[in-house]
Short mmCIF file of C-alpha atoms in Angstrom, two decimals:
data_model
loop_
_atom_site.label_atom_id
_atom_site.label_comp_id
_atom_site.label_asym_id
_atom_site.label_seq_id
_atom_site.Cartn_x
_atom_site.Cartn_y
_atom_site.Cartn_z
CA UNK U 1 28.03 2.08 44.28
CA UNK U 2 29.93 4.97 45.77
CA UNK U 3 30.02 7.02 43.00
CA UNK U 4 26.39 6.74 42.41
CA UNK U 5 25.77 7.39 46.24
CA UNK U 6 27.77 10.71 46.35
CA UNK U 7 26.42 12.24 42.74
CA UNK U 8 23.82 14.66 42.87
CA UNK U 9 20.47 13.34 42.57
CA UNK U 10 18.54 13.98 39.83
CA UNK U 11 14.98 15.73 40.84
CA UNK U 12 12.65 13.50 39.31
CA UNK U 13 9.51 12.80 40.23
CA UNK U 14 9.85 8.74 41.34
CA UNK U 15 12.79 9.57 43.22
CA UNK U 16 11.30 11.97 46.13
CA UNK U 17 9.78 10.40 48.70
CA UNK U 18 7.73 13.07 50.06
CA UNK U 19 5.52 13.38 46.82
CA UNK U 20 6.68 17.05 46.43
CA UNK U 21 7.31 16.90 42.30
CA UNK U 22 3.53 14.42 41.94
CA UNK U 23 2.13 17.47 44.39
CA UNK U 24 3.85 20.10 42.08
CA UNK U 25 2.21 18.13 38.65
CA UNK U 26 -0.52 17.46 39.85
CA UNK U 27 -1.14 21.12 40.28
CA UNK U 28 -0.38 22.53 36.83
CA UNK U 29 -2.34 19.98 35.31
CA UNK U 30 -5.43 21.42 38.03
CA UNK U 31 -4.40 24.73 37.36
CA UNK U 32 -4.54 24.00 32.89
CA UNK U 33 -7.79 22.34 33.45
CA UNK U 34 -9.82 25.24 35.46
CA UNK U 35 -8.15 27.55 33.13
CA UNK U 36 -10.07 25.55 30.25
CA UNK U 37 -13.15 25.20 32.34
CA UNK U 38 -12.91 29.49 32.28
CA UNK U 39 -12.75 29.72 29.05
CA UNK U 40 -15.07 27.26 27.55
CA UNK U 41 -18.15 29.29 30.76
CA UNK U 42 -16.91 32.23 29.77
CA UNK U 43 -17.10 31.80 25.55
CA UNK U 44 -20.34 29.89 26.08
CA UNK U 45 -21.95 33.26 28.04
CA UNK U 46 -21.11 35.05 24.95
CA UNK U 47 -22.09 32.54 22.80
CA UNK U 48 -24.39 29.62 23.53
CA UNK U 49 -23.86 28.02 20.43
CA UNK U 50 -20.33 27.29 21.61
CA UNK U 51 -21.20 24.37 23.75
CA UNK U 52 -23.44 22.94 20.73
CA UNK U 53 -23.08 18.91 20.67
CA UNK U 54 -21.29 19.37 16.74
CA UNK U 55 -18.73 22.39 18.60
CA UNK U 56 -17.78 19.60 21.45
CA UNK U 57 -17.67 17.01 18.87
CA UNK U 58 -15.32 19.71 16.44
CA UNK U 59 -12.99 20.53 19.52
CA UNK U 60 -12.47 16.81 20.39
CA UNK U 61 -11.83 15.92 16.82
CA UNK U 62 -9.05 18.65 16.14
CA UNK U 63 -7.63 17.92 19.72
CA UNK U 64 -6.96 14.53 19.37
CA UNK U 65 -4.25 14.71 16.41
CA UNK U 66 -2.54 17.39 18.45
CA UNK U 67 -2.69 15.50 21.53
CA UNK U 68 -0.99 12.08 19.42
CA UNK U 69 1.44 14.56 18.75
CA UNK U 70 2.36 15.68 22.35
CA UNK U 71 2.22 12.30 23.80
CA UNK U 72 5.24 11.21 21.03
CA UNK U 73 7.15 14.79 22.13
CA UNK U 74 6.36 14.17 26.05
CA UNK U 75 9.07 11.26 25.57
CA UNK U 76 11.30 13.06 23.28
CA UNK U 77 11.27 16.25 25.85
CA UNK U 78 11.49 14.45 28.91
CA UNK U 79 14.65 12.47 28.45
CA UNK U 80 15.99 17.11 27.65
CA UNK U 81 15.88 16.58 24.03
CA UNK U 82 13.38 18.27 21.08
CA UNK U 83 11.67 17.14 17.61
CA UNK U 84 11.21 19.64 15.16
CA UNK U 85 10.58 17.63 12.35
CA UNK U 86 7.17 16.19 13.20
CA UNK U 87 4.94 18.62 11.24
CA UNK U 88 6.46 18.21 8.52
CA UNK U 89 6.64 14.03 9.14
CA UNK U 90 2.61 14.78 8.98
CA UNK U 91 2.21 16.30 6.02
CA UNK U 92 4.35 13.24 4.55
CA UNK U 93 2.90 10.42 5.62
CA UNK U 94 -0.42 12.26 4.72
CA UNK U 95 0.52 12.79 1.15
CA UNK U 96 1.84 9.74 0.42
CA UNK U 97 -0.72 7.21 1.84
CA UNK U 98 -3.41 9.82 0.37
CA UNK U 99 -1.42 8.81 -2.90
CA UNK U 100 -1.44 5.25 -2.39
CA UNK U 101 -4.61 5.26 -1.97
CA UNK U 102 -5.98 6.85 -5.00
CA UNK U 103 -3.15 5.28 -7.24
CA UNK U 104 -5.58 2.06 -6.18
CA UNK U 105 -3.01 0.02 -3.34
CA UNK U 106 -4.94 -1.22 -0.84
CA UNK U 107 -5.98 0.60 2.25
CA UNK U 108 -3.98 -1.82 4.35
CA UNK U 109 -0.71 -1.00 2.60
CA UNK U 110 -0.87 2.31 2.27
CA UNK U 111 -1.28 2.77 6.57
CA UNK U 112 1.47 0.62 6.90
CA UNK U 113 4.08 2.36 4.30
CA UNK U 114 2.83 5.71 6.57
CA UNK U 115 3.43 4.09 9.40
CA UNK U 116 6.78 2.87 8.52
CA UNK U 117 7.39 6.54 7.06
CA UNK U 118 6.73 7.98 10.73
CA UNK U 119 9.31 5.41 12.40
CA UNK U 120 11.67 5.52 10.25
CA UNK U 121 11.91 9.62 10.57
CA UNK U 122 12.03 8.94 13.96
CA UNK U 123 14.86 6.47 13.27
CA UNK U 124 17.03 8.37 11.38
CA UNK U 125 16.53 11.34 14.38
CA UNK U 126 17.47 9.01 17.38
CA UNK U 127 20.72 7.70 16.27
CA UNK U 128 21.86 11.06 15.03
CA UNK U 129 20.88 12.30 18.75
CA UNK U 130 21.57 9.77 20.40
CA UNK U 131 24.31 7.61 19.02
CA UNK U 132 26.14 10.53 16.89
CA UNK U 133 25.82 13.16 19.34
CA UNK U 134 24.45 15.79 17.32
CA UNK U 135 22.87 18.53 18.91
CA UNK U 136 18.77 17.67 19.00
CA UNK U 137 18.03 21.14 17.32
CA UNK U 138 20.35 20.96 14.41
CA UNK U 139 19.23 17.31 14.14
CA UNK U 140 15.39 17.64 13.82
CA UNK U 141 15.62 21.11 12.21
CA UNK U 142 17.65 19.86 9.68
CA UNK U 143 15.04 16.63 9.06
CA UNK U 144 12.31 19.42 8.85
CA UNK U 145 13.67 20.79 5.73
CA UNK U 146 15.08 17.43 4.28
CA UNK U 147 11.23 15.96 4.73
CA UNK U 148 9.76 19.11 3.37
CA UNK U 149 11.67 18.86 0.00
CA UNK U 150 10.94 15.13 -0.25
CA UNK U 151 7.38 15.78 0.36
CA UNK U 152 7.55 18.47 -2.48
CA UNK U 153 9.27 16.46 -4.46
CA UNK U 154 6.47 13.75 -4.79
CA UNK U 155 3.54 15.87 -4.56
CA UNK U 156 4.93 17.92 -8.09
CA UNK U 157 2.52 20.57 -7.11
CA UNK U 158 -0.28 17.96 -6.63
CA UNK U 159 -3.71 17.64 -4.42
CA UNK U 160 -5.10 14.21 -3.14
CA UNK U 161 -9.20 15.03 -3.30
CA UNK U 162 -11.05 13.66 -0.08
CA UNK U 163 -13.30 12.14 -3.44
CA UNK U 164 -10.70 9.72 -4.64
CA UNK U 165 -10.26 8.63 -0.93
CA UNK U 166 -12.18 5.26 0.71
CA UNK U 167 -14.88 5.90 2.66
CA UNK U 168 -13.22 3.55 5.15
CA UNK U 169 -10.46 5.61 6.04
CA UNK U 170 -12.62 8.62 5.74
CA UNK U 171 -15.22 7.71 8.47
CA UNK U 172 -12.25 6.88 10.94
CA UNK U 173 -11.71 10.37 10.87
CA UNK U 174 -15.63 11.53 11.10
CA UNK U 175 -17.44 8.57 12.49
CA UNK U 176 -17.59 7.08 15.38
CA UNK U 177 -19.30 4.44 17.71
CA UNK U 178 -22.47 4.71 19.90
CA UNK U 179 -21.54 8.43 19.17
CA UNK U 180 -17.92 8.94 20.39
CA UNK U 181 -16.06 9.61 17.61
CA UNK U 182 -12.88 7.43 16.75
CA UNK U 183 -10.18 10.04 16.87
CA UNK U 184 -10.14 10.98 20.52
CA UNK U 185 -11.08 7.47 21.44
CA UNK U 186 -7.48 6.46 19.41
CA UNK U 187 -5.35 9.29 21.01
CA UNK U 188 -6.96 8.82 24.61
CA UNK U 189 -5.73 5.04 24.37
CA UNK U 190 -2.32 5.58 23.00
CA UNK U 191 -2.01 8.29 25.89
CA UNK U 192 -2.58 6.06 28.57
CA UNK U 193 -0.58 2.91 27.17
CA UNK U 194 2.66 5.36 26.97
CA UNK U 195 1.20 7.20 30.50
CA UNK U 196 1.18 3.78 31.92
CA UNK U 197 4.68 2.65 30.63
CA UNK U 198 6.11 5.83 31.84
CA UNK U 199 4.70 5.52 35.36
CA UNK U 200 4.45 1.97 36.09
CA UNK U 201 7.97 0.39 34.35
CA UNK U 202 11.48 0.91 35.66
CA UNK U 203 12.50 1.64 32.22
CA UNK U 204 10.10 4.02 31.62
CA UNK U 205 10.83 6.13 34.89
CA UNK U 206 14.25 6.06 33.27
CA UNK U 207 13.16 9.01 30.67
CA UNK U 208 12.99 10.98 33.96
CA UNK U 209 16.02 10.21 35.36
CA UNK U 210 17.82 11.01 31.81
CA UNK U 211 16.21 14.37 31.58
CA UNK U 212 16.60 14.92 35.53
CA UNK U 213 20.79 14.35 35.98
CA UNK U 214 21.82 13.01 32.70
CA UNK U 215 25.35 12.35 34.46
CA UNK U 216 24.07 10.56 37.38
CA UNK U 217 21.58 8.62 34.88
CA UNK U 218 24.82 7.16 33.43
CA UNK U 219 26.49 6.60 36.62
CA UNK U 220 23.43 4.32 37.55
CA UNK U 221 23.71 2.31 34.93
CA UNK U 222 20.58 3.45 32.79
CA UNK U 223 20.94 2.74 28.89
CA UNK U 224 20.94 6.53 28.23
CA UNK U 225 21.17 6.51 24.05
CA UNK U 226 18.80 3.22 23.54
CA UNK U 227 16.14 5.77 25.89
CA UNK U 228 16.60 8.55 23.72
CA UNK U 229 16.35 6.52 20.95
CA UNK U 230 13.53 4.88 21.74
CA UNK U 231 11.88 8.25 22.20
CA UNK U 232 12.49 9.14 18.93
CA UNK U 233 11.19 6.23 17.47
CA UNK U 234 7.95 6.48 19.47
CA UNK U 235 7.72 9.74 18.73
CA UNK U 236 8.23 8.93 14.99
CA UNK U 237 5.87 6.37 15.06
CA UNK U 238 3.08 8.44 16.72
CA UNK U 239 3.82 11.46 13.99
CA UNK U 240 3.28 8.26 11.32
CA UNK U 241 -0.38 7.66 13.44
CA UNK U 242 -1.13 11.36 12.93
CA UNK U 243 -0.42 11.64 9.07
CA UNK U 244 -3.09 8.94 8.92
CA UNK U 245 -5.23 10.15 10.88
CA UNK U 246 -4.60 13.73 9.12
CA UNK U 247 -5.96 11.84 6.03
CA UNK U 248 -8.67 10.29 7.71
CA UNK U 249 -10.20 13.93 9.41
CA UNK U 250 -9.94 15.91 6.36
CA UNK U 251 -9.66 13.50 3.40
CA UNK U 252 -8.13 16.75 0.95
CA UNK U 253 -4.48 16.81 1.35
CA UNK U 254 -1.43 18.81 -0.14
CA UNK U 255 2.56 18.64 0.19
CA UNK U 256 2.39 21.74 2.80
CA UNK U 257 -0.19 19.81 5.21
CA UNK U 258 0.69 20.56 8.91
CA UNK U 259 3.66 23.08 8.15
CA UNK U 260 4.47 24.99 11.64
CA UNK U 261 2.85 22.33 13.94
CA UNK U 262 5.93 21.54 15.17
CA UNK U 263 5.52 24.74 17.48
CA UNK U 264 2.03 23.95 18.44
CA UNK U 265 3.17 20.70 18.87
CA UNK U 266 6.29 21.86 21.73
CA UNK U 267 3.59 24.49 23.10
CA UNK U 268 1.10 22.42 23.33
CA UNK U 269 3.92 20.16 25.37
CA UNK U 270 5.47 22.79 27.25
CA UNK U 271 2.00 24.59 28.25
CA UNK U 272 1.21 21.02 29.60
CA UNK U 273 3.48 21.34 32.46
CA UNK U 274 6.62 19.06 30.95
CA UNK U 275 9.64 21.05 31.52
CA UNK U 276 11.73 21.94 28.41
CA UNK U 277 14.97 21.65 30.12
CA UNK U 278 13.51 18.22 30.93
CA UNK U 279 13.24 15.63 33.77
CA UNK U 280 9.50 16.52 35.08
CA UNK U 281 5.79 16.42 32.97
CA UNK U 282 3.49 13.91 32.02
CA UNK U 283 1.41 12.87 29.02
CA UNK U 284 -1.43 13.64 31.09
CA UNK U 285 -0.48 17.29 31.43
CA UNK U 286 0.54 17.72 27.53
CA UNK U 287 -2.88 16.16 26.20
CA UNK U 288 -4.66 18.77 28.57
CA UNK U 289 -1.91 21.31 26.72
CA UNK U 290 -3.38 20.46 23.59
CA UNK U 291 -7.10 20.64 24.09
CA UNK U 292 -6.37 24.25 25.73
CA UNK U 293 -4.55 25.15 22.56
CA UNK U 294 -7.10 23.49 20.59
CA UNK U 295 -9.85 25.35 22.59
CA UNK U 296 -8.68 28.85 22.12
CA UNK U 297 -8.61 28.17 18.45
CA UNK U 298 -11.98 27.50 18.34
CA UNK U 299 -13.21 30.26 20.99
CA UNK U 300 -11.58 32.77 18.55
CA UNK U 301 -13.12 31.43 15.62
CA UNK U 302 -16.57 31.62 17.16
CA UNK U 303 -15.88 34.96 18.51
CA UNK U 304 -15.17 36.65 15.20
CA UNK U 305 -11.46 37.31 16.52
CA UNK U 306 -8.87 37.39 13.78
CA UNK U 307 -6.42 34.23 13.94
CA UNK U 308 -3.58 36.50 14.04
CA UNK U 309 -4.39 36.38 17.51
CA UNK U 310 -4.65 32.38 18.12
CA UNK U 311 0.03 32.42 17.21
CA UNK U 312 0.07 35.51 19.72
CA UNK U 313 -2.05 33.99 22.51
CA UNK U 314 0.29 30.70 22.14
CA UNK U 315 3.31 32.51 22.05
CA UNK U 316 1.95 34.44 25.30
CA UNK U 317 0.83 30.93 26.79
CA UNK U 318 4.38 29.45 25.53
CA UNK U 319 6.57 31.99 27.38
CA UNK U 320 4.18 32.09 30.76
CA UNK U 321 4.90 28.52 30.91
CA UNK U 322 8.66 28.03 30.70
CA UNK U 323 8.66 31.08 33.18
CA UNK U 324 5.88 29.40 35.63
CA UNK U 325 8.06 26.24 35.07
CA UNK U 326 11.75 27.74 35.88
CA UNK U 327 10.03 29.69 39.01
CA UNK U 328 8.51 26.33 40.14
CA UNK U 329 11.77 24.31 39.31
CA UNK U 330 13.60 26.93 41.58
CA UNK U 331 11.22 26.42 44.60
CA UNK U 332 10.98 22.94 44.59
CA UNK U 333 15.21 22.41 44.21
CA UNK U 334 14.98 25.64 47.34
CA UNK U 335 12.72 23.56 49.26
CA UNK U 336 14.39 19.91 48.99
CA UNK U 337 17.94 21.64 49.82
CA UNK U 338 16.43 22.71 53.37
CA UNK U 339 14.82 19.44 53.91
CA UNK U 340 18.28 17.65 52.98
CA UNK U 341 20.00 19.79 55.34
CA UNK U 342 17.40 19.26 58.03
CA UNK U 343 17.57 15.72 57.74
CA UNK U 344 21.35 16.02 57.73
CA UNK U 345 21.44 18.36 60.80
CA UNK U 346 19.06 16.10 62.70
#
């Protein structure tokens, strides 16, 4: 008990009493959501048409695979680790349940082999992080180019045809109910079971902790590699989700499907408010990440502006973020150090 009492604490959120880190989230996920309400006024006062019930409908629909995406990163970045592999876990678990499908296995099957692609990805990243201490970069960078080739490898150079796909799995990804489509209704669910877990469950506040003060994490007893592994898994088993669902939106598939998400997907994370060095963010903030990212996507499409411009404006958004989040980081660790001492002195 002493040595956990006279380690440094780690500065996440559930551990200040004063609210100051929920006060600090809360406003960068205010501040990404008026910057979205700007730019979907100020696209729509060039063009009406932007607004259009099929544009909302289009937005929503290429947000929501994005935002899957984030959610399964939020838990891989938070505990200070990254996962480079999941675009390429996409186009994967796309290919091959696309080919499952047309080879005639059943619907059923062919989900859960994705599915079981996804986790076991993940798998085979957490114990190498976690267990084998390999540096998260080399790890998932490495698993990027070792999917790649095995997705290669299978496709020989061929396309599954959104023809040769069931209609069932096909109007997951275009249909919906009492006209909200499936898709967002999916990722908006699977946001706020993994929201909830992280919020409301000891063990799920322990992600923070991890990512906050690894060292004092460990000191308190927290089960620091099963976290990170279970992160990885997660976040393997939402990247499974997403090949699916890649499938499902836009039925024609080849090996190369998704290649370079893996930056939207940490950009889309990062722009969200959850710091990269880890400790502080919320799913919350990285599903808001994603429909901005999303959203400039299509405002550039609709305003005729080449997409050269959509990888420069997220590279601009990508670096004003970490800097917005290491000045913020800064000022909140400034301001907790004088109310420590006052507390002290008094």
């Amino acid at each position: 008990m002493t040595a956990v009492s006279t380690a440094p604490a780690p500065p996440a959120p559930v551990r200040d009493k004063d609210g100051l880190f929920d006060k600090v989230l809360r406003a960068r996920e205010l501040t990404i959501a008026a910057g979205l309400i700007l730019l979907v006024v100020a696209t729509t006062i060039a063009n009406p048409r932007f607004l259009s019930a099929q544009g909302v409908e289009d937005i929503f629909l290429n947000a929501s695979i994005l935002t899957l995406l984030a959610v399964g990163q939020t838990l891989v970045v938070i505990t200070r680790n990254i996962d480079l592999s999941v675009g390429s876990v996409v186009g994967l678990v796309a290919f091959v349940t696309g080919k499952l499908v047309t080879d005639g296995h059943s619907l059923t099957l062919a989900i859960v082999v994705g599915l079981v692609i996804g986790t076991v990805c993940g798998l085979i990243n957490g114990l190498l992080v976690s267990f084998c201490r390999v540096p998260a970069l080399v790890v998932t960078l490495g698993m990027l180019y070792v999917i790649k080739g095995i997705d290669y490898y299978i496709a020989e150079g061929q396309q599954i045809n959104a023809a040769n796909v069931p209609q069932g799995l096909l109007d997951l990804g275009s249909g919906g109910f009492l006209g909200v489509p499936y898709l967002p209704v999916i990722a908006v669910a699977i946001m706020f079971v993994v929201g909830y877990y992280l919020r409301a469950y000891p063990s799920g506040r322990e992600f923070y902790a991890i990512g906050s003060n690894p060292e004092a994490a460990r000191l308190a007893g927290v089960p620091i590699s099963k976290r990170v592994l279970t992160a990885y898994v997660v976040n393997g088993l939402l990247a499974g989700v997403a090949g699916v669902l890649w499938l499902a939106r836009f039925g024609t598939v080849v090996a190369d499907n998704a290649a370079g998400w893996e930056l939207t997907v940490v950009s889309a994370v990062v722009v969200g408010g959850v710091a990269i060095v880890g400790g502080v963010g919320t799913v919350w903030g990285a599903a808001l990440g994603a429909l901005l990212l999303t959203t400039i996507g299509s405002v550039l499409v609709v305003l005729k502006v080449n997409s050269f411009w959509q990888d420069a404006l997220t590279g601009l958004l990508l670096l004003l973020a970490i800097s917005a989040d290491r000045l913020v980081s800064l000022r909140v660790a400034r301001t907790l150090r004088k109310r420590s001492a006052a507390h002290h002195g008094s």
